[in-house]
XYZ file of N, CA and C in Angstrom:
447
model
N 173.504 215.008 -21.720
C 172.242 213.908 -22.080
C 171.701 214.081 -20.776
N 170.163 213.114 -20.774
C 169.634 213.078 -20.021
C 169.474 211.708 -19.397
N 169.941 211.457 -17.988
C 170.248 210.258 -17.824
C 168.586 209.542 -17.747
N 168.953 208.030 -17.788
C 167.916 206.719 -18.262
C 166.724 207.084 -17.018
N 167.410 207.178 -15.793
C 167.098 207.139 -14.835
C 167.149 208.049 -13.709
N 166.768 209.681 -13.878
C 167.313 210.540 -12.877
C 165.814 210.158 -11.929
N 164.858 209.945 -12.066
C 164.174 209.465 -10.811
C 163.992 208.343 -9.715
N 165.280 207.330 -10.265
C 165.727 206.716 -8.911
C 166.131 206.704 -7.826
N 165.754 206.479 -6.817
C 166.690 206.614 -5.403
C 168.075 206.300 -5.941
N 168.670 207.030 -5.260
C 170.208 206.547 -4.942
C 170.408 205.623 -4.098
N 169.340 204.737 -3.723
C 169.873 203.843 -2.937
C 169.416 202.032 -3.531
N 169.205 202.528 -4.764
C 168.827 201.731 -5.338
C 169.108 201.049 -6.603
N 170.293 200.192 -6.888
C 171.135 199.571 -7.732
C 170.177 198.749 -8.981
N 171.032 198.976 -10.286
C 171.062 198.421 -10.941
C 170.843 196.947 -11.025
N 169.667 196.188 -11.488
C 170.260 194.754 -12.048
C 170.359 193.865 -13.023
N 170.493 194.945 -13.790
C 170.920 194.685 -15.194
C 171.854 195.632 -15.607
N 172.999 195.209 -16.536
C 173.678 196.085 -17.141
C 174.041 195.730 -18.812
N 173.688 196.435 -19.811
C 174.260 196.282 -20.852
C 174.606 197.421 -21.470
N 176.136 196.952 -21.962
C 177.251 197.646 -22.517
C 177.432 198.821 -21.670
N 177.753 198.158 -21.039
C 177.987 199.907 -19.616
C 176.817 200.512 -19.318
N 175.582 200.306 -20.034
C 174.103 201.203 -18.661
C 173.555 200.207 -18.589
N 173.594 201.192 -17.175
C 172.486 200.064 -16.067
C 171.058 200.095 -17.069
N 170.533 198.789 -16.054
C 168.920 199.099 -16.214
C 168.217 198.619 -15.302
N 166.691 199.509 -14.633
C 166.635 198.447 -13.462
C 165.102 198.138 -14.377
N 165.208 196.592 -13.915
C 164.067 195.959 -14.746
C 163.037 195.724 -13.843
N 162.068 195.791 -13.908
C 160.756 195.992 -13.118
C 160.309 194.477 -13.042
N 160.877 193.561 -14.156
C 160.304 191.816 -14.048
C 161.511 191.613 -14.826
N 161.578 190.589 -14.727
C 162.881 189.584 -15.852
C 162.004 188.336 -15.708
N 161.280 188.495 -16.814
C 161.368 186.777 -17.476
C 162.042 186.159 -18.234
N 162.158 184.784 -17.800
C 163.746 183.432 -18.499
C 162.276 183.130 -19.467
N 162.565 183.071 -20.715
C 162.272 182.190 -21.798
C 162.972 181.028 -21.407
N 164.058 181.258 -21.606
C 164.886 179.860 -21.237
C 166.055 180.560 -20.403
N 166.199 179.954 -19.094
C 166.773 180.663 -18.088
C 168.587 180.077 -18.131
N 168.491 178.772 -18.446
C 169.807 177.735 -18.360
C 170.017 177.426 -19.561
N 171.121 177.100 -20.111
C 171.676 176.834 -20.861
C 171.602 175.073 -21.233
N 170.919 174.410 -22.471
C 170.677 173.491 -22.289
C 170.904 172.697 -23.568
N 170.861 171.449 -24.201
C 170.800 170.890 -25.317
C 169.568 169.933 -25.806
N 168.712 170.273 -26.785
C 167.467 169.957 -27.007
C 167.630 168.454 -27.240
N 166.454 167.694 -27.154
C 166.525 166.143 -26.527
C 166.019 165.917 -28.322
N 166.160 164.734 -29.149
C 165.551 164.430 -30.416
C 165.321 162.872 -29.976
N 164.008 162.687 -30.143
C 163.266 161.291 -29.795
C 163.159 161.053 -31.384
N 163.602 159.886 -31.701
C 162.828 158.869 -32.928
C 162.491 157.498 -33.018
N 161.080 157.852 -33.125
C 160.313 156.449 -32.400
C 160.803 155.109 -33.297
N 161.105 154.050 -32.908
C 161.748 153.227 -33.376
C 160.964 151.453 -33.392
N 161.259 150.608 -33.883
C 160.120 149.301 -33.974
C 159.239 149.040 -32.308
N 158.356 148.293 -32.181
C 157.919 148.172 -30.605
C 157.776 149.083 -29.997
N 157.628 150.646 -30.244
C 157.414 151.558 -29.309
C 158.129 151.884 -28.219
N 159.226 152.074 -28.905
C 160.682 152.383 -28.271
C 161.385 153.567 -28.823
N 162.144 154.275 -28.413
C 162.522 155.437 -28.720
C 164.118 155.538 -28.873
N 164.753 155.890 -29.787
C 166.479 156.417 -29.824
C 166.066 158.359 -29.603
N 166.722 158.527 -28.119
C 167.290 159.427 -27.833
C 168.532 160.184 -27.691
N 169.041 161.224 -28.932
C 169.761 161.809 -28.348
C 169.681 163.539 -28.209
N 171.244 164.083 -28.188
C 171.656 165.387 -28.053
C 171.128 166.150 -29.012
N 170.124 167.252 -28.692
C 170.108 167.984 -29.720
C 171.008 169.305 -30.360
N 170.815 170.351 -30.793
C 171.014 171.547 -30.988
C 171.415 172.111 -29.541
N 172.470 173.495 -29.122
C 172.727 173.883 -28.439
C 171.428 174.893 -27.871
N 170.650 174.791 -27.262
C 170.198 175.814 -26.485
C 170.076 177.373 -25.335
N 170.140 178.516 -26.065
C 170.628 179.858 -25.367
C 170.126 180.352 -24.110
N 170.204 181.135 -23.330
C 169.571 181.581 -22.425
C 168.495 182.640 -23.637
N 167.658 183.268 -22.974
C 167.163 183.785 -23.820
C 165.946 184.656 -22.415
N 165.940 186.031 -22.208
C 165.701 186.885 -20.947
C 164.774 187.952 -22.045
N 163.630 188.497 -21.155
C 163.126 189.432 -21.499
C 162.457 189.793 -20.091
N 162.626 191.680 -20.199
C 162.744 192.766 -19.007
C 161.676 193.604 -19.627
N 160.816 194.072 -18.451
C 160.386 195.505 -18.818
C 160.798 196.647 -17.963
N 161.536 197.823 -18.595
C 161.894 198.469 -17.156
C 161.001 200.110 -17.650
N 161.053 200.990 -16.807
C 160.375 202.570 -17.387
C 161.674 203.387 -17.270
N 161.713 204.324 -18.093
C 162.728 205.299 -18.172
C 162.894 207.034 -18.966
N 162.906 207.917 -18.007
C 162.834 208.832 -17.726
C 163.028 209.855 -19.170
N 162.449 210.705 -19.596
C 162.831 211.593 -20.922
C 162.147 213.051 -20.604
N 163.016 213.998 -21.113
C 162.085 215.171 -20.698
C 161.114 215.534 -21.541
N 160.512 216.441 -21.343
C 158.672 216.617 -21.742
C 159.238 216.782 -23.534
N 158.167 215.912 -24.356
C 158.516 216.159 -25.682
C 159.786 215.578 -26.409
N 160.175 214.674 -25.477
C 161.605 214.579 -26.164
C 161.540 212.688 -25.921
N 160.822 211.610 -26.522
C 160.216 210.510 -26.001
C 162.105 209.537 -26.919
N 162.488 210.159 -27.521
C 163.484 209.845 -28.757
C 164.867 209.743 -28.278
N 164.726 210.399 -26.592
C 166.367 210.913 -25.998
C 167.369 210.280 -26.086
N 167.169 208.906 -26.043
C 168.238 207.548 -25.751
C 168.015 207.206 -26.865
N 167.624 207.068 -28.049
C 167.579 206.264 -29.461
C 168.775 205.561 -30.078
N 169.793 207.064 -29.880
C 170.536 206.684 -30.455
C 171.629 205.335 -29.626
N 171.324 205.660 -28.181
C 171.949 204.379 -27.120
C 171.193 203.170 -27.613
N 169.924 203.233 -27.817
C 169.231 201.699 -27.831
C 169.703 201.122 -29.484
N 170.042 202.100 -30.893
C 169.839 201.506 -32.169
C 171.495 200.961 -31.689
N 172.301 201.257 -30.986
C 173.630 201.290 -31.339
C 173.561 199.731 -30.339
N 172.835 199.460 -29.603
C 173.072 198.336 -28.816
C 172.106 197.310 -29.505
N 171.130 197.711 -30.797
C 170.599 196.874 -31.372
C 171.477 196.089 -32.513
N 172.760 197.249 -32.975
C 172.810 196.794 -33.815
C 174.159 195.805 -34.140
N 174.688 195.615 -32.764
C 175.734 194.814 -32.256
C 175.748 193.429 -31.060
N 176.764 192.939 -31.561
C 176.112 192.061 -29.749
C 177.132 192.854 -28.637
N 176.304 192.398 -27.719
C 176.483 193.599 -25.863
C 176.867 192.631 -25.114
N 177.740 193.216 -24.191
C 178.182 192.302 -23.134
C 176.765 192.743 -21.887
N 176.116 192.045 -21.893
C 175.385 192.085 -20.351
C 175.581 191.231 -19.371
N 175.652 191.948 -18.381
C 176.082 191.960 -16.820
C 174.699 191.335 -15.607
N 174.656 190.313 -15.320
C 173.369 190.249 -14.323
C 173.397 189.109 -13.683
N 173.329 189.295 -12.216
C 173.309 188.051 -11.993
C 171.941 187.662 -11.346
N 170.888 188.011 -12.335
C 169.754 187.567 -12.434
C 169.806 186.471 -13.541
N 170.419 186.880 -14.627
C 170.589 186.320 -15.778
C 171.807 185.293 -16.258
N 172.204 184.964 -14.912
C 173.450 183.991 -15.149
C 174.636 184.667 -15.239
N 175.306 186.181 -14.790
C 176.067 186.318 -14.921
C 176.641 187.297 -16.206
N 178.011 186.839 -17.089
C 178.185 187.816 -17.453
C 178.357 187.322 -19.141
N 177.574 187.447 -19.928
C 177.647 186.739 -21.471
C 177.674 187.740 -22.465
N 178.139 187.447 -23.463
C 177.574 188.278 -25.084
C 176.032 188.190 -25.248
N 175.253 188.625 -25.699
C 173.892 188.642 -25.831
C 173.635 189.433 -27.948
N 172.368 189.271 -28.275
C 171.604 190.400 -29.176
C 170.432 190.888 -28.296
N 170.223 191.669 -28.510
C 169.628 192.845 -27.549
C 168.121 193.149 -28.600
N 167.268 193.216 -28.351
C 166.515 194.142 -29.026
C 165.371 194.932 -28.058
N 165.454 195.827 -27.897
C 164.661 196.753 -27.603
C 163.303 197.743 -28.049
N 161.722 197.208 -27.855
C 160.544 198.187 -28.247
C 160.426 198.855 -27.060
N 160.177 200.391 -27.658
C 159.326 200.883 -26.880
C 157.465 201.256 -26.904
N 156.991 201.779 -25.292
C 155.847 202.257 -25.429
C 155.613 203.716 -24.567
N 154.836 204.295 -25.624
C 155.033 205.496 -25.102
C 153.372 206.292 -25.319
N 153.202 206.267 -23.287
C 151.762 206.736 -23.126
C 151.440 208.088 -22.963
N 150.121 208.186 -23.843
C 149.954 210.024 -23.343
C 149.838 210.328 -22.093
N 149.701 209.554 -21.416
C 149.242 209.953 -19.773
C 150.624 210.234 -19.048
N 151.774 209.794 -19.658
C 153.385 209.836 -18.405
C 153.948 210.434 -20.012
N 154.247 211.878 -20.163
C 155.127 212.697 -21.072
C 156.375 212.453 -20.185
N 157.202 212.402 -19.793
C 158.402 212.033 -18.774
C 158.421 210.506 -18.661
N 158.203 209.723 -19.192
C 158.265 208.448 -18.898
C 158.279 207.628 -20.077
N 159.132 206.371 -20.910
C 158.433 205.766 -21.974
C 159.035 204.111 -20.993
N 158.288 203.454 -21.142
C 158.281 202.120 -21.251
C 158.595 201.222 -22.006
N 160.149 200.662 -21.625
C 160.413 199.555 -22.369
C 160.481 198.353 -22.679
N 160.466 197.071 -23.820
C 160.391 196.484 -23.583
C 161.787 195.309 -24.012
N 162.484 194.583 -23.503
C 163.961 194.069 -23.550
C 164.114 193.024 -24.048
N 164.545 192.459 -24.646
C 164.865 191.235 -25.005
C 166.263 190.556 -25.089
N 166.530 190.060 -24.091
C 168.293 189.745 -24.237
C 168.485 188.341 -24.758
N 168.914 187.843 -25.852
C 169.492 186.119 -26.503
C 170.479 186.531 -26.471
N 171.232 185.551 -25.854
C 172.719 184.962 -25.272
C 173.067 184.656 -27.089
N 174.404 184.856 -27.077
C 175.537 184.618 -28.410
C 176.587 183.542 -28.132
N 176.122 182.359 -28.214
C 177.491 181.794 -27.307
C 178.669 182.110 -27.941
N 179.619 181.782 -27.275
C 181.334 181.816 -26.661
C 181.544 180.301 -27.585
N 182.779 180.490 -27.182
C 183.777 179.055 -27.848
C 183.293 178.257 -26.204
N 182.892 178.335 -25.266
C 182.729 177.141 -24.455
C 181.473 177.079 -24.162
N 180.746 175.599 -23.883
C 179.527 175.236 -23.470
C 179.246 175.491 -22.254
N 178.341 176.177 -21.818
C 177.922 176.479 -20.557
C 177.230 175.335 -19.697
N 177.187 174.550 -20.827
C 176.672 173.267 -20.525
C 177.468 172.448 -18.847
N 177.137 172.033 -18.113
C 178.475 170.925 -17.577
C 178.871 169.769 -18.239
N 179.718 169.116 -18.723
C 180.488 168.234 -18.914
C 180.064 168.264 -20.581
N 179.547 169.234 -21.080
C 179.427 169.434 -22.806
C 180.407 170.042 -23.100
N 180.543 169.455 -24.268
C 181.871 170.255 -25.217
C 180.883 170.635 -26.739
N 181.814 171.653 -27.231
C 181.831 171.309 -28.464
C 182.695 172.387 -29.277
N 182.848 171.667 -30.753
C 183.830 172.652 -31.611
C 183.213 173.265 -32.631
N 183.833 174.533 -32.287
C 183.606 175.674 -32.819
C 184.711 175.663 -34.598
N 184.142 175.347 -35.505
C 185.143 175.636 -36.956
C 185.924 176.896 -37.449
N 187.144 176.525 -37.271
C 187.648 178.041 -37.735
C 187.644 178.785 -38.967
N 187.513 179.994 -38.677
C 187.674 180.679 -40.093
C 188.662 180.017 -40.938
N 187.928 179.434 -42.653
C 188.843 179.797 -43.359
C 189.182 180.938 -44.755
N 190.282 181.147 -44.479
C 190.442 182.676 -45.785
C 190.917 181.285 -47.044
N 189.878 182.398 -47.661
C 190.232 181.856 -49.431
C 191.412 182.456 -49.818
N 192.512 180.920 -50.150
C 193.636 182.076 -51.053
C 192.852 182.204 -52.361
N 193.628 183.286 -52.726
C 193.273 183.777 -54.486
C 194.936 183.373 -55.392
């Protein structure tokens, strides 16, 4: 199989790894860079507010990359991309806060002028684990209950 980055200089290292596949992001955008909780504000009498902590907000990143494909084969990596989008993936990137599980959404843009490359837009949305990643915060995940027949 053709490597996704056959044209990358050997001295350059990937900055994102998704399920063991390296990605060389051209830019990384943080829609939500850090875990946090929403703030709920409810107006009360005399113009004051009751402020409480809301839902847990997960990290959400997007990045662009360009991958190599053989002439006339823009679909050569589609099986890998479909597998990534069909399940939770392990993401490792110091630019995204380390190692975490995430939903991955990949869209591709094929330019006629570049038959050997395709442009990918990748969105990485964290899937929370059992522990809150907000300092001093905790939450309880209910246990699965098997129905008894």
